[in-house]
């Protein structure tokens, strides 16, 4: 286990609201096994609501927080992102995922993003909205770097990451010189970026035509619910075989 991954695992586990989420995740592992359990992260989040509410209520009564609605909103987003990272590192601990893969949560100021993912647009610089990053510990420039946006709702900022992907495709294309000159696009591709999206789809938005159109810009789209889905959507456990293919 890489030390960086262990730190992420421990940090998520120590979050004040995470105990019921962890408990439900462990129960699902007992029921269906670790690899299939990651297809149920949406259910795990939803089944944890009652216990999380008790924790929020207790913290309000103790004067630790003041706004319950704000706490709920933060937990929904951060809790899901933390659970995804926690689940992937759990699979790594079990030997399902390559032990040399670095799984980084909230890497917005990470040197990889600064050095490899900043696209110049005129006098400005555009970076992807990254919630999770995966890369090989020993082959940084020779193996793909995966960046993921993770949202509980498609009404959130999923568009920011797919627009960065589109910018990258234009900036590295030999057929878009006129567009690059028009907008002052400049980007030196130093490594292979793959861009993905992971969602709980709490509000059943993902199959709406306008959402499917947006999702086609991503290299990977994972839904944390079990089932058979139309491309480009896969259930989350497909990430295991995808990682094996990318990091043979």
Coordinates of N, CA and C in Angstrom, one line a residue:
X1 N 0.8 -1.2 0.0 CA 0.0 0.0 0.0 C 0.9 1.2 0.0
X2 N 0.7 2.1 -1.0 CA 1.4 3.4 -1.0 C 1.0 4.3 0.1
X3 N 2.0 5.0 0.7 CA 1.8 5.8 1.8 C 0.7 6.9 1.5
X4 N 0.8 7.5 0.3 CA -0.1 8.5 -0.1 C -1.6 8.0 -0.1
X5 N -1.8 6.8 -0.6 CA -3.1 6.2 -0.6 C -3.6 5.9 0.8
X6 N -2.7 5.5 1.7 CA -3.1 5.2 3.1 C -3.5 6.5 3.8
X7 N -2.9 7.6 3.5 CA -3.3 8.9 4.1 C -4.7 9.3 3.7
X8 N -5.0 9.1 2.4 CA -6.3 9.4 1.9 C -7.3 8.5 2.6
X9 N -7.0 7.2 2.6 CA -7.9 6.2 3.3 C -8.2 6.6 4.7
X10 N -7.1 7.0 5.5 CA -7.3 7.3 6.9 C -8.0 8.7 7.1
X11 N -7.8 9.6 6.2 CA -8.4 10.9 6.3 C -9.9 10.8 6.1
X12 N -10.3 10.0 5.1 CA -11.8 9.8 4.8 C -12.4 9.1 6.0
X13 N -11.7 8.1 6.5 CA -12.3 7.3 7.6 C -12.5 8.1 8.9
X14 N -11.7 9.1 9.1 CA -11.8 10.0 10.3 C -12.8 11.1 10.2
X15 N -13.4 11.3 9.0 CA -14.5 12.3 8.9 C -15.6 12.0 9.8
X16 N -16.1 13.1 10.5 CA -17.1 12.9 11.6 C -18.4 12.2 11.2
X17 N -18.7 12.3 9.9 CA -20.0 11.7 9.4 C -19.8 10.3 8.7
X18 N -18.5 9.8 8.6 CA -18.3 8.7 7.7 C -18.6 7.3 8.4
X19 N -18.7 7.3 9.7 CA -18.8 6.0 10.3 C -20.0 5.2 9.8
X20 N -21.2 5.8 9.7 CA -22.4 5.0 9.1 C -22.2 4.6 7.7
X21 N -21.5 5.5 6.9 CA -21.3 5.2 5.5 C -20.3 4.0 5.4
X22 N -19.3 4.0 6.2 CA -18.3 2.9 6.2 C -19.0 1.6 6.7
X23 N -19.9 1.7 7.7 CA -20.6 0.5 8.2 C -21.4 -0.1 7.1
X24 N -22.2 0.7 6.3 CA -23.0 0.2 5.3 C -22.2 -0.3 4.1
X25 N -21.0 0.3 3.8 CA -20.1 -0.2 2.8 C -19.6 -1.6 3.2
X26 N -19.2 -1.8 4.4 CA -18.7 -3.1 4.9 C -19.8 -4.2 4.8
X27 N -21.1 -3.8 5.1 CA -22.2 -4.7 5.1 C -22.4 -5.2 3.6
X28 N -22.3 -4.2 2.7 CA -22.5 -4.6 1.3 C -21.4 -5.5 0.8
X29 N -20.1 -5.3 1.3 CA -19.0 -6.2 1.0 C -19.3 -7.6 1.4
X30 N -19.8 -7.8 2.6 CA -20.2 -9.1 3.1 C -21.3 -9.7 2.3
X31 N -22.2 -8.9 1.7 CA -23.3 -9.4 1.0 C -22.9 -9.8 -0.5
X32 N -22.1 -9.0 -1.2 CA -21.8 -9.2 -2.6 C -20.4 -9.3 -2.9
X33 N -19.5 -9.1 -2.0 CA -18.0 -9.0 -2.3 C -17.6 -7.6 -2.6
X34 N -16.3 -7.4 -2.4 CA -15.7 -6.0 -2.5 C -15.9 -5.4 -3.8
X35 N -15.6 -6.2 -4.9 CA -15.6 -5.7 -6.2 C -17.0 -5.3 -6.7
X36 N -17.9 -6.1 -6.4 CA -19.3 -5.7 -6.8 C -19.9 -4.7 -5.8
X37 N -19.4 -4.6 -4.6 CA -20.0 -3.6 -3.7 C -19.9 -2.2 -4.2
X38 N -18.8 -1.9 -5.0 CA -18.7 -0.5 -5.5 C -19.8 -0.1 -6.4
X39 N -20.6 -1.1 -6.9 CA -21.7 -0.7 -7.8 C -22.9 -0.2 -6.9
X40 N -22.8 -0.3 -5.6 CA -23.9 0.1 -4.7 C -23.6 1.3 -3.9
X41 N -22.7 2.2 -4.3 CA -22.3 3.3 -3.5 C -23.5 4.3 -3.4
X42 N -24.3 4.4 -4.4 CA -25.5 5.2 -4.4 C -26.4 4.8 -3.2
X43 N -26.7 3.5 -3.2 CA -27.5 2.9 -2.2 C -26.9 3.1 -0.8
X44 N -25.6 2.9 -0.7 CA -24.9 3.0 0.6 C -25.0 4.5 1.1
X45 N -24.9 5.4 0.2 CA -25.1 6.8 0.6 C -26.5 7.1 1.1
X46 N -27.5 6.6 0.4 CA -28.9 6.8 0.7 C -29.3 6.1 2.0
X47 N -28.7 4.9 2.2 CA -29.1 4.1 3.4 C -28.4 4.7 4.7
X48 N -27.4 5.6 4.5 CA -26.7 6.2 5.6 C -27.3 7.5 6.1
X49 N -28.3 8.0 5.4 CA -28.9 9.3 5.6 C -29.4 9.5 7.1
X50 N -30.2 8.5 7.5 CA -30.8 8.6 8.8 C -29.7 8.7 9.9
X51 N -28.7 7.9 9.9 CA -27.6 7.9 10.9 C -26.8 9.2 10.8
X52 N -26.6 9.7 9.6 CA -25.8 10.9 9.4 C -26.6 12.1 9.9
X53 N -28.0 12.0 9.8 CA -28.8 13.1 10.3 C -28.7 13.2 11.8
X54 N -28.6 12.0 12.5 CA -28.4 12.0 13.9 C -27.1 12.7 14.3
X55 N -26.1 12.4 13.5 CA -24.8 13.0 13.8 C -24.8 14.5 13.6
X56 N -25.5 15.0 12.6 CA -25.6 16.4 12.3 C -26.4 17.1 13.5
X57 N -27.5 16.4 13.9 CA -28.3 17.0 15.0 C -27.5 17.1 16.3
X58 N -26.7 16.0 16.5 CA -25.9 16.1 17.7 C -24.8 17.2 17.7
X59 N -24.3 17.5 16.5 CA -23.3 18.5 16.4 C -23.9 19.9 16.5
X60 N -25.1 20.0 16.1 CA -25.8 21.3 16.3 C -26.1 21.5 17.7
X61 N -26.6 20.5 18.4 CA -26.9 20.6 19.8 C -25.7 20.9 20.7
X62 N -24.5 20.5 20.2 CA -23.2 20.7 20.9 C -22.6 22.0 20.5
X63 N -23.2 22.7 19.5 CA -22.7 24.0 19.1 C -21.5 23.9 18.1
X64 N -21.3 22.7 17.6 CA -20.1 22.5 16.7 C -20.4 23.0 15.3
X65 N -21.7 22.9 14.9 CA -22.1 23.5 13.6 C -23.4 24.3 13.8
X66 N -23.8 25.1 12.9 CA -25.0 25.9 13.0 C -26.0 25.7 12.0
X67 N -25.6 25.4 10.8 CA -26.5 25.2 9.6 C -26.6 23.8 9.2
X68 N -27.7 23.1 9.5 CA -27.9 21.7 9.2 C -28.0 21.5 7.7
X69 N -28.7 22.4 7.0 CA -28.8 22.2 5.5 C -27.5 22.4 4.8
X70 N -26.7 23.3 5.3 CA -25.3 23.4 4.6 C -24.5 22.2 4.9
X71 N -24.6 21.6 6.1 CA -23.9 20.4 6.5 C -24.3 19.2 5.6
X72 N -25.6 19.1 5.4 CA -26.2 18.0 4.5 C -25.6 18.1 3.1
X73 N -25.6 19.3 2.6 CA -25.1 19.6 1.2 C -23.6 19.2 1.1
X74 N -22.9 19.6 2.1 CA -21.4 19.3 2.0 C -21.2 17.8 2.2
X75 N -21.9 17.2 3.0 CA -21.7 15.7 3.2 C -22.1 15.0 2.0
X76 N -23.2 15.4 1.3 CA -23.6 14.7 0.1 C -22.5 14.6 -0.9
X77 N -21.9 15.8 -1.2 CA -20.8 15.9 -2.2 C -19.5 15.3 -1.7
X78 N -19.0 15.8 -0.6 CA -17.8 15.3 0.0 C -17.8 13.9 0.4
X79 N -19.0 13.5 1.0 CA -19.1 12.1 1.4 C -19.0 11.1 0.3
X80 N -19.7 11.4 -0.8 CA -19.6 10.6 -2.0 C -18.2 10.5 -2.6
X81 N -17.6 11.6 -2.7 CA -16.2 11.7 -3.3 C -15.3 10.9 -2.4
X82 N -15.4 11.1 -1.1 CA -14.6 10.3 -0.1 C -14.9 8.8 -0.2
X83 N -16.1 8.4 -0.3 CA -16.5 7.0 -0.4 C -15.9 6.4 -1.7
X84 N -15.9 7.1 -2.8 CA -15.3 6.5 -4.0 C -13.9 6.2 -3.8
X85 N -13.1 7.2 -3.3 CA -11.7 7.1 -3.1 C -11.4 5.9 -2.1
X86 N -12.2 5.9 -1.0 CA -12.1 4.9 0.1 C -12.3 3.5 -0.5
X87 N -13.4 3.4 -1.4 CA -13.7 2.1 -2.0 C -12.6 1.6 -2.9
X88 N -12.0 2.5 -3.7 CA -11.0 2.1 -4.6 C -9.7 1.7 -3.9
X89 N -9.4 2.4 -2.8 CA -8.2 2.1 -2.0 C -8.4 0.7 -1.3
X90 N -9.7 0.5 -0.9 CA -10.0 -0.8 -0.2 C -9.8 -1.9 -1.2
X91 N -10.2 -1.7 -2.5 CA -9.9 -2.8 -3.5 C -8.4 -2.9 -3.7
X92 N -7.7 -1.9 -3.6 CA -6.2 -2.0 -3.8 C -5.6 -2.8 -2.6
X93 N -6.1 -2.5 -1.4 CA -5.7 -3.3 -0.2 C -6.0 -4.8 -0.4
X94 N -7.1 -5.1 -1.1 CA -7.5 -6.5 -1.3 C -6.7 -7.1 -2.5
X95 N -5.9 -6.3 -3.2 CA -5.1 -6.8 -4.3 C -5.9 -6.8 -5.6
X96 N -7.1 -6.2 -5.7 CA -7.9 -6.2 -6.9 C -7.3 -5.1 -7.9
X97 N -6.8 -4.0 -7.4 CA -6.2 -2.9 -8.2 C -4.7 -2.9 -8.0
X98 N -4.0 -2.6 -9.0 CA -2.5 -2.5 -9.0 C -2.1 -1.6 -7.8
X99 N -1.1 -2.2 -7.0 CA -0.6 -1.5 -5.8 C 0.2 -0.3 -6.1
X100 N 0.6 -0.1 -7.4 CA 1.4 1.1 -7.7 C 0.6 2.2 -8.2
X101 N -0.7 2.1 -8.2 CA -1.6 3.2 -8.7 C -1.8 4.2 -7.5
X102 N -1.5 5.5 -7.7 CA -1.8 6.5 -6.8 C -3.2 7.0 -6.9
X103 N -4.0 7.0 -5.8 CA -5.4 7.4 -5.9 C -5.4 8.7 -5.0
X104 N -5.6 9.8 -5.7 CA -5.5 11.1 -5.1 C -6.9 11.8 -5.0
X105 N -7.3 12.3 -3.9 CA -8.6 12.9 -3.7 C -8.4 14.5 -3.7
X106 N -9.2 15.2 -4.4 CA -9.2 16.7 -4.5 C -7.8 17.2 -4.8
X107 N -7.2 16.8 -6.0 CA -5.9 17.2 -6.3 C -5.7 18.5 -7.1
X108 N -6.6 19.5 -6.8 CA -6.6 20.7 -7.6 C -5.3 21.5 -7.6
X109 N -4.5 21.4 -6.5 CA -3.3 22.1 -6.5 C -2.1 21.2 -6.7
X110 N -2.4 19.9 -7.1 CA -1.3 18.9 -7.3 C -0.4 19.4 -8.4
X111 N 0.9 19.0 -8.3 CA 1.9 19.4 -9.3 C 1.6 18.8 -10.6
X112 N 0.9 17.7 -10.7 CA 0.6 17.1 -12.0 C -0.4 18.0 -12.7
X113 N -1.4 18.5 -12.0 CA -2.3 19.4 -12.6 C -1.7 20.7 -13.1
X114 N -0.8 21.2 -12.2 CA -0.1 22.5 -12.5 C 0.9 22.3 -13.7
X115 N 1.6 21.2 -13.8 CA 2.6 21.0 -14.8 C 2.2 20.3 -16.1
X116 N 1.1 19.6 -16.0 CA 0.7 18.8 -17.2 C -0.7 19.2 -17.7
X117 N -1.6 19.8 -16.9 CA -3.0 19.9 -17.3 C -3.4 21.4 -17.5
X118 N -2.5 22.3 -17.4 CA -2.9 23.7 -17.6 C -2.9 24.1 -19.1
X119 N -4.0 24.5 -19.6 CA -4.1 24.9 -21.0 C -4.2 26.4 -21.1
X120 N -3.3 27.0 -21.9 CA -3.3 28.5 -22.1 C -4.4 28.8 -23.1
X121 N -5.2 29.8 -22.7 CA -6.3 30.4 -23.6 C -6.1 31.9 -23.5
X122 N -5.4 32.4 -24.5 CA -5.1 33.8 -24.5 C -4.1 34.1 -23.3
X123 N -4.6 35.0 -22.5 CA -3.8 35.3 -21.3 C -4.2 34.6 -20.0
X124 N -5.1 33.6 -20.2 CA -5.7 32.9 -19.1 C -5.2 31.4 -19.2
X125 N -5.4 30.7 -18.1 CA -5.1 29.3 -18.0 C -6.3 28.5 -17.5
X126 N -6.6 27.5 -18.3 CA -7.7 26.6 -17.9 C -7.3 25.3 -17.4
X127 N -7.8 24.9 -16.2 CA -7.5 23.6 -15.6 C -8.8 22.8 -15.4
X128 N -8.7 21.5 -15.4 CA -9.9 20.7 -15.2 C -10.4 20.8 -13.8
X129 N -11.6 20.6 -13.6 CA -12.2 20.5 -12.2 C -12.1 19.0 -11.8
X130 N -11.0 18.7 -11.1 CA -10.7 17.3 -10.7 C -11.1 17.0 -9.3
X131 N -11.9 16.0 -9.1 CA -12.2 15.5 -7.8 C -11.4 14.3 -7.4
X132 N -10.9 13.5 -8.4 CA -10.1 12.3 -8.2 C -9.1 12.1 -9.3
X133 N -7.9 11.8 -8.9 CA -6.9 11.5 -10.0 C -6.2 10.2 -9.7
X134 N -5.9 9.4 -10.7 CA -5.3 8.2 -10.6 C -4.1 8.2 -11.6
X135 N -2.9 7.8 -11.1 CA -1.8 7.7 -12.0 C -0.8 6.6 -11.4
X136 N 0.1 6.2 -12.3 CA 1.1 5.1 -11.9 C 2.2 5.7 -11.2
X137 N 2.6 5.2 -10.0 CA 3.6 5.7 -9.2 C 5.0 5.8 -9.8
X138 N 5.2 4.8 -10.7 CA 6.6 4.7 -11.3 C 6.6 5.0 -12.8
X139 N 5.5 5.3 -13.4 CA 5.5 5.6 -14.9 C 4.6 6.8 -15.2
X140 N 5.0 7.9 -14.6 CA 4.2 9.1 -14.7 C 4.0 9.6 -16.1
X141 N 5.0 9.7 -16.9 CA 4.9 10.2 -18.3 C 4.7 9.1 -19.3
X142 N 4.8 7.8 -18.9 CA 4.7 6.7 -19.8 C 3.3 5.9 -19.7
X143 N 2.6 6.3 -18.7 CA 1.3 5.6 -18.5 C 0.2 6.7 -18.4
X144 N -1.1 6.4 -18.7 CA -2.1 7.4 -18.6 C -2.3 8.0 -17.2
X145 N -2.7 9.3 -17.2 CA -3.2 9.9 -16.0 C -4.7 10.1 -16.1
X146 N -5.4 9.5 -15.1 CA -6.9 9.6 -15.2 C -7.4 10.7 -14.2
X147 N -8.2 11.6 -14.7 CA -8.8 12.6 -13.9 C -10.3 12.4 -14.0
X148 N -11.0 12.5 -12.8 CA -12.4 12.3 -12.7 C -13.1 13.4 -12.0
X149 N -14.3 13.8 -12.6 CA -15.2 14.6 -11.9 C -16.2 13.7 -11.2
X150 N -16.5 13.9 -10.0 CA -17.5 13.1 -9.2 C -18.6 13.9 -8.7
X151 N -19.8 13.7 -9.1 CA -21.0 14.5 -8.7 C -22.2 13.6 -8.3
X152 N -22.9 14.1 -7.4 CA -24.2 13.5 -7.0 C -25.3 13.9 -7.9
X153 N -25.1 15.0 -8.7 CA -26.2 15.5 -9.6 C -25.5 16.0 -10.8
X154 N -26.1 15.8 -12.0 CA -25.6 16.3 -13.2 C -25.9 17.8 -13.4
X155 N -26.6 18.3 -12.4 CA -26.8 19.8 -12.4 C -25.6 20.5 -11.8
X156 N -24.7 19.7 -11.3 CA -23.5 20.3 -10.7 C -22.4 20.6 -11.8
X157 N -21.1 20.7 -11.5 CA -20.1 21.3 -12.4 C -19.5 20.2 -13.3
X158 N -20.2 19.2 -13.7 CA -19.7 18.2 -14.6 C -19.2 18.9 -15.9
X159 N -19.9 20.0 -16.4 CA -19.5 20.6 -17.6 C -18.2 21.2 -17.6
X160 N -17.6 21.6 -16.5 CA -16.3 22.2 -16.5 C -15.2 21.3 -16.9
X161 N -15.3 20.0 -16.5 CA -14.3 19.0 -16.9 C -14.4 18.6 -18.3
X162 N -15.6 18.4 -18.8 CA -15.7 18.0 -20.2 C -15.3 19.1 -21.2
X163 N -15.5 20.4 -20.7 CA -15.1 21.5 -21.6 C -13.5 21.5 -21.6
X164 N -12.9 21.2 -20.5 CA -11.4 21.1 -20.5 C -11.0 20.0 -21.4
X165 N -11.7 18.9 -21.4 CA -11.3 17.8 -22.3 C -11.5 18.3 -23.8
X166 N -12.5 19.0 -24.1 CA -12.7 19.5 -25.4 C -11.6 20.5 -25.8
X167 N -11.2 21.4 -24.9 CA -10.1 22.3 -25.1 C -8.8 21.5 -25.4
X168 N -8.6 20.5 -24.6 CA -7.4 19.7 -24.8 C -7.3 19.0 -26.2
X169 N -8.5 18.5 -26.6 CA -8.6 17.9 -27.9 C -8.3 18.8 -29.0
X170 N -8.9 20.1 -28.9 CA -8.6 21.1 -29.9 C -7.2 21.5 -29.9
X171 N -6.6 21.8 -28.7 CA -5.3 22.3 -28.6 C -4.2 21.3 -29.1
X172 N -4.5 20.0 -29.1 CA -3.6 19.0 -29.5 C -3.9 18.5 -30.9
X173 N -4.9 19.0 -31.6 CA -5.3 18.6 -32.9 C -4.5 19.3 -34.0
X174 N -4.1 18.6 -35.0 CA -3.4 19.2 -36.2 C -4.5 19.8 -37.1
X175 N -5.7 19.6 -36.9 CA -6.8 20.0 -37.8 C -7.5 21.3 -37.3
X176 N -7.1 21.8 -36.2 CA -7.8 22.9 -35.6 C -7.0 24.2 -35.5
X177 N -6.0 24.4 -36.4 CA -5.1 25.5 -36.3 C -5.8 26.9 -36.3
X178 N -6.9 27.0 -37.1 CA -7.6 28.3 -37.1 C -8.3 28.6 -35.8
X179 N -8.9 27.6 -35.2 CA -9.5 27.7 -33.9 C -8.5 28.1 -32.8
X180 N -7.3 27.4 -32.9 CA -6.3 27.6 -31.9 C -5.7 29.1 -32.0
X181 N -5.6 29.5 -33.2 CA -5.1 30.9 -33.4 C -6.2 31.9 -32.9
X182 N -7.4 31.6 -33.2 CA -8.5 32.6 -32.8 C -8.6 32.8 -31.3
X183 N -8.4 31.7 -30.6 CA -8.6 31.8 -29.1 C -7.3 31.7 -28.3
X184 N -6.2 31.7 -29.1 CA -4.9 31.7 -28.4 C -4.7 30.5 -27.6
X185 N -5.1 29.3 -28.1 CA -4.9 28.0 -27.4 C -3.5 27.5 -27.5
X186 N -2.9 27.2 -26.4 CA -1.5 26.7 -26.4 C -1.4 25.6 -25.3
X187 N -1.0 24.4 -25.7 CA -0.9 23.3 -24.7 C 0.0 22.3 -25.3
X188 N 1.0 21.9 -24.5 CA 2.0 20.9 -24.8 C 1.6 19.6 -24.1
X189 N 1.2 18.6 -24.9 CA 0.8 17.4 -24.4 C 2.0 16.6 -24.0
X190 N 2.2 16.4 -22.7 CA 3.4 15.7 -22.1 C 3.1 14.3 -21.7
X191 N 1.8 14.0 -21.5 CA 1.4 12.7 -21.1 C 0.0 12.4 -21.6
X192 N -0.5 11.2 -21.4 CA -1.8 10.8 -21.9 C -2.8 11.0 -20.8
X193 N -3.7 12.0 -21.0 CA -4.8 12.2 -20.1 C -6.0 11.5 -20.5
X194 N -6.7 10.8 -19.6 CA -8.0 10.2 -19.8 C -8.9 10.9 -18.8
X195 N -10.1 11.3 -19.3 CA -11.0 12.1 -18.5 C -12.3 11.3 -18.2
X196 N -12.7 11.2 -16.9 CA -13.9 10.4 -16.6 C -14.8 11.1 -15.7
X197 N -16.0 10.5 -15.6 CA -17.1 11.1 -14.7 C -17.7 10.0 -13.9
X198 N -17.9 10.2 -12.6 CA -18.5 9.2 -11.7 C -19.7 9.9 -11.0
X199 N -20.9 9.3 -11.0 CA -22.0 9.9 -10.4 C -22.9 8.9 -9.7
X200 N -23.6 9.4 -8.7 CA -24.6 8.6 -8.0 C -25.9 8.6 -8.8
X201 N -26.1 9.6 -9.6 CA -27.4 9.8 -10.3 C -28.6 9.8 -9.4
X202 N -28.5 10.5 -8.3 CA -29.5 10.5 -7.3 C -30.9 10.9 -7.9
X203 N -30.9 11.8 -8.9 CA -32.1 12.4 -9.4 C -32.5 11.8 -10.8
X204 N -31.9 10.6 -11.1 CA -32.2 9.9 -12.4 C -32.2 10.8 -13.6
X205 N -31.1 11.6 -13.7 CA -31.0 12.5 -14.8 C -30.1 12.0 -16.0
X206 N -29.4 10.9 -15.7 CA -28.3 10.6 -16.6 C -28.7 10.1 -18.0
X207 N -29.9 9.6 -18.2 CA -30.3 9.2 -19.5 C -31.1 10.2 -20.3
X208 N -31.2 11.5 -19.7 CA -31.8 12.5 -20.5 C -30.9 12.9 -21.7
X209 N -31.5 13.1 -22.8 CA -30.7 13.3 -24.0 C -29.6 14.4 -23.9
X210 N -29.9 15.5 -23.3 CA -28.9 16.6 -23.1 C -27.7 16.1 -22.3
X211 N -28.0 15.2 -21.3 CA -26.9 14.7 -20.4 C -26.1 13.7 -21.1
X212 N -26.7 12.8 -21.9 CA -26.0 11.8 -22.6 C -25.0 12.5 -23.6
X213 N -25.5 13.5 -24.3 CA -24.7 14.3 -25.2 C -23.4 14.8 -24.5
X214 N -23.6 15.3 -23.3 CA -22.4 15.9 -22.6 C -21.5 14.7 -22.2
X215 N -22.0 13.6 -21.8 CA -21.2 12.5 -21.3 C -20.4 11.9 -22.4
X216 N -20.7 12.0 -23.6 CA -20.0 11.5 -24.7 C -18.6 12.1 -24.8
X217 N -18.4 13.2 -24.2 CA -17.0 13.9 -24.2 C -16.1 13.1 -23.3
X218 N -16.6 12.3 -22.3 CA -15.7 11.7 -21.4 C -15.2 10.3 -21.9
X219 N -14.0 9.9 -21.5 CA -13.5 8.6 -21.8 C -14.1 7.5 -21.1
X220 N -14.5 7.8 -19.8 CA -15.2 6.9 -19.0 C -16.3 7.5 -18.2
X221 N -17.5 6.9 -18.2 CA -18.6 7.3 -17.4 C -19.1 6.2 -16.5
X222 N -19.0 6.4 -15.2 CA -19.4 5.3 -14.3 C -20.6 5.7 -13.4
X223 N -21.5 4.9 -13.3 CA -22.7 5.1 -12.5 C -22.6 4.1 -11.3
X224 N -22.7 4.7 -10.1 CA -22.6 3.8 -8.8 C -23.9 3.1 -8.4
X225 N -24.5 2.6 -9.5 CA -25.7 1.7 -9.3 C -25.5 0.5 -10.1
X226 N -26.0 -0.7 -9.7 CA -25.8 -1.9 -10.5 C -26.8 -1.9 -11.7
X227 N -26.4 -2.5 -12.8 CA -27.3 -2.6 -13.9 C -26.6 -2.6 -15.3
X228 N -27.4 -2.8 -16.3 CA -26.8 -2.7 -17.7 C -27.3 -1.3 -18.3
X229 N -26.3 -0.6 -18.7 CA -26.6 0.8 -19.2 C -26.1 1.0 -20.6
X230 N -26.7 1.9 -21.3 CA -26.3 2.2 -22.7 C -25.0 3.0 -22.7
X231 N -24.1 2.7 -23.7 CA -22.9 3.5 -23.8 C -23.2 5.0 -23.8
X232 N -22.4 5.9 -23.2 CA -21.1 5.6 -22.7 C -21.1 5.2 -21.2
X233 N -22.2 4.8 -20.7 CA -22.3 4.6 -19.2 C -22.1 3.2 -18.9
X234 N -21.3 3.0 -17.8 CA -21.0 1.6 -17.3 C -21.3 1.6 -15.8
X235 N -21.6 0.5 -15.2 CA -21.6 0.4 -13.7 C -20.2 0.5 -13.2
X236 N -20.0 1.0 -12.0 CA -18.7 1.4 -11.4 C -17.7 0.3 -11.4
X237 N -18.1 -1.0 -11.2 CA -17.2 -2.0 -11.1 C -16.4 -2.2 -12.4
X238 N -16.9 -1.6 -13.5 CA -16.1 -1.7 -14.8 C -14.8 -1.0 -14.7
X239 N -14.6 -0.1 -13.7 CA -13.3 0.6 -13.5 C -12.2 -0.4 -13.3
X240 N -12.5 -1.6 -12.7 CA -11.4 -2.5 -12.4 C -10.8 -3.1 -13.6
X241 N -11.6 -3.5 -14.6 CA -11.1 -4.0 -15.9 C -10.5 -2.9 -16.7
X242 N -11.1 -1.7 -16.6 CA -10.5 -0.5 -17.3 C -9.1 -0.2 -16.8
X243 N -8.9 -0.2 -15.5 CA -7.6 0.0 -14.9 C -6.6 -1.0 -15.3
X244 N -7.0 -2.3 -15.4 CA -6.1 -3.4 -15.8 C -5.7 -3.2 -17.2
X245 N -6.6 -2.8 -18.1 CA -6.2 -2.6 -19.5 C -5.2 -1.4 -19.6
X246 N -5.5 -0.3 -18.9 CA -4.7 0.9 -19.0 C -3.3 0.7 -18.4
X247 N -3.2 -0.1 -17.4 CA -1.9 -0.2 -16.6 C -1.4 -1.7 -16.7
X248 N -1.4 -2.3 -17.8 CA -1.0 -3.7 -17.9 C 0.5 -3.8 -17.5

